[in-house]
Amino acid sequence: MRNGIHPAYGPVVFRDRAANYAFLTRSTMTSEKTIEWEDGHTYPVVDVEISNVSHPFYTGTARVLDTAGRVERFERRYGKKG
């Protein structure tokens, strides 16, 4: 790698505000806010709106669409082809 063209890569804490969950990883993201982690060190913290802990796809709380009801409503509104 060439020196001086890449952003700094280091430990960062990502905090999911929706689930009150945080995890430490490495990233090029930076933040003015810091947090003291479980190991006693202080790291920059980046607040995120959603993560694998709070995302419906991963938690299984996704809303199931009533596709049969939608089709029937469409057929009532526009007539059934026949």
C-alpha positions as protocol buffer text, in pm:
chain_id: "A"
residue {
  index: 1
  type: MET
  ca { x: 0 y: 0 z: 0 }
}
residue {
  index: 2
  type: ARG
  ca { x: 116 y: 350 z: -74 }
}
residue {
  index: 3
  type: ASN
  ca { x: 165 y: 574 z: 226 }
}
residue {
  index: 4
  type: GLY
  ca { x: -57 y: 877 z: 280 }
}
residue {
  index: 5
  type: ILE
  ca { x: -352 y: 785 z: 53 }
}
residue {
  index: 6
  type: HIS
  ca { x: -553 y: 555 z: 280 }
}
residue {
  index: 7
  type: PRO
  ca { x: -770 y: 662 z: 575 }
}
residue {
  index: 8
  type: ALA
  ca { x: -671 y: 558 z: 925 }
}
residue {
  index: 9
  type: TYR
  ca { x: -798 y: 209 z: 1015 }
}
residue {
  index: 10
  type: GLY
  ca { x: -850 y: 136 z: 1381 }
}
residue {
  index: 11
  type: PRO
  ca { x: -1084 y: 15 z: 1655 }
}
residue {
  index: 12
  type: VAL
  ca { x: -1429 y: 178 z: 1667 }
}
residue {
  index: 13
  type: VAL
  ca { x: -1739 y: 99 z: 1873 }
}
residue {
  index: 14
  type: PHE
  ca { x: -2067 y: 90 z: 1682 }
}
residue {
  index: 15
  type: ARG
  ca { x: -2371 y: 146 z: 1905 }
}
residue {
  index: 16
  type: ASP
  ca { x: -2722 y: 47 z: 1795 }
}
residue {
  index: 17
  type: ARG
  ca { x: -2954 y: 299 z: 1958 }
}
residue {
  index: 18
  type: ALA
  ca { x: -3271 y: 99 z: 1887 }
}
residue {
  index: 19
  type: ALA
  ca { x: -3154 y: -217 z: 2065 }
}
residue {
  index: 20
  type: ASN
  ca { x: -2912 y: -65 z: 2318 }
}
residue {
  index: 21
  type: TYR
  ca { x: -2636 y: -288 z: 2179 }
}
residue {
  index: 22
  type: ALA
  ca { x: -2275 y: -203 z: 2102 }
}
residue {
  index: 23
  type: PHE
  ca { x: -1988 y: -392 z: 1942 }
}
residue {
  index: 24
  type: LEU
  ca { x: -1620 y: -321 z: 1894 }
}
residue {
  index: 25
  type: THR
  ca { x: -1469 y: -366 z: 1550 }
}
residue {
  index: 26
  type: ARG
  ca { x: -1215 y: -202 z: 1322 }
}
residue {
  index: 27
  type: SER
  ca { x: -1318 y: 62 z: 1072 }
}
residue {
  index: 28
  type: THR
  ca { x: -1209 y: 375 z: 890 }
}
residue {
  index: 29
  type: MET
  ca { x: -1503 y: 570 z: 1038 }
}
residue {
  index: 30
  type: THR
  ca { x: -1424 y: 835 z: 1297 }
}
residue {
  index: 31
  type: SER
  ca { x: -1624 y: 1021 z: 1556 }
}
residue {
  index: 32
  type: GLU
  ca { x: -1578 y: 1303 z: 1804 }
}
residue {
  index: 33
  type: LYS
  ca { x: -1771 y: 1103 z: 2067 }
}
residue {
  index: 34
  type: THR
  ca { x: -1589 y: 841 z: 2270 }
}
residue {
  index: 35
  type: ILE
  ca { x: -1691 y: 557 z: 2499 }
}
residue {
  index: 36
  type: GLU
  ca { x: -1506 y: 354 z: 2758 }
}
residue {
  index: 37
  type: TRP
  ca { x: -1525 y: -9 z: 2651 }
}
residue {
  index: 38
  type: GLU
  ca { x: -1532 y: -322 z: 2868 }
}
residue {
  index: 39
  type: ASP
  ca { x: -1155 y: -361 z: 2843 }
}
residue {
  index: 40
  type: GLY
  ca { x: -1100 y: -19 z: 3006 }
}
residue {
  index: 41
  type: HIS
  ca { x: -980 y: 155 z: 2689 }
}
residue {
  index: 42
  type: THR
  ca { x: -1154 y: 455 z: 2532 }
}
residue {
  index: 43
  type: TYR
  ca { x: -1264 y: 423 z: 2169 }
}
residue {
  index: 44
  type: PRO
  ca { x: -1453 y: 646 z: 1925 }
}
residue {
  index: 45
  type: VAL
  ca { x: -1823 y: 555 z: 1913 }
}
residue {
  index: 46
  type: VAL
  ca { x: -2048 y: 573 z: 1606 }
}
residue {
  index: 47
  type: ASP
  ca { x: -2424 y: 565 z: 1669 }
}
residue {
  index: 48
  type: VAL
  ca { x: -2624 y: 369 z: 1412 }
}
residue {
  index: 49
  type: GLU
  ca { x: -3001 y: 345 z: 1372 }
}
residue {
  index: 50
  type: ILE
  ca { x: -3014 y: -26 z: 1298 }
}
residue {
  index: 51
  type: SER
  ca { x: -2789 y: -332 z: 1318 }
}
residue {
  index: 52
  type: ASN
  ca { x: -2822 y: -707 z: 1297 }
}
residue {
  index: 53
  type: VAL
  ca { x: -2967 y: -705 z: 1651 }
}
residue {
  index: 54
  type: SER
  ca { x: -3259 y: -473 z: 1571 }
}
residue {
  index: 55
  type: HIS
  ca { x: -3315 y: -533 z: 1198 }
}
residue {
  index: 56
  type: PRO
  ca { x: -3641 y: -723 z: 1127 }
}
residue {
  index: 57
  type: PHE
  ca { x: -3469 y: -953 z: 876 }
}
residue {
  index: 58
  type: TYR
  ca { x: -3234 y: -1091 z: 1142 }
}
residue {
  index: 59
  type: THR
  ca { x: -3474 y: -1087 z: 1438 }
}
residue {
  index: 60
  type: GLY
  ca { x: -3762 y: -1263 z: 1262 }
}
residue {
  index: 61
  type: THR
  ca { x: -4010 y: -987 z: 1346 }
}
residue {
  index: 62
  type: ALA
  ca { x: -4069 y: -888 z: 986 }
}
residue {
  index: 63
  type: ARG
  ca { x: -4425 y: -798 z: 898 }
}
residue {
  index: 64
  type: VAL
  ca { x: -4590 y: -1055 z: 674 }
}
residue {
  index: 65
  type: LEU
  ca { x: -4797 y: -903 z: 396 }
}
residue {
  index: 66
  type: ASP
  ca { x: -5143 y: -1041 z: 336 }
}
residue {
  index: 67
  type: THR
  ca { x: -5092 y: -1107 z: -34 }
}
residue {
  index: 68
  type: ALA
  ca { x: -5421 y: -1295 z: -75 }
}
residue {
  index: 69
  type: GLY
  ca { x: -5614 y: -1002 z: 68 }
}
residue {
  index: 70
  type: ARG
  ca { x: -5433 y: -761 z: -158 }
}
residue {
  index: 71
  type: VAL
  ca { x: -5515 y: -966 z: -467 }
}
residue {
  index: 72
  type: GLU
  ca { x: -5883 y: -989 z: -370 }
}
residue {
  index: 73
  type: ARG
  ca { x: -5898 y: -615 z: -308 }
}
residue {
  index: 74
  type: PHE
  ca { x: -5741 y: -552 z: -650 }
}
residue {
  index: 75
  type: GLU
  ca { x: -5992 y: -783 z: -819 }
}
residue {
  index: 76
  type: ARG
  ca { x: -6285 y: -610 z: -646 }
}
residue {
  index: 77
  type: ARG
  ca { x: -6158 y: -269 z: -742 }
}
residue {
  index: 78
  type: TYR
  ca { x: -6069 y: -337 z: -1105 }
}
residue {
  index: 79
  type: GLY
  ca { x: -6273 y: -645 z: -1185 }
}
residue {
  index: 80
  type: LYS
  ca { x: -6166 y: -1002 z: -1229 }
}
residue {
  index: 81
  type: LYS
  ca { x: -6029 y: -1097 z: -1570 }
}
residue {
  index: 82
  type: GLY
  ca { x: -6201 y: -1397 z: -1689 }
}
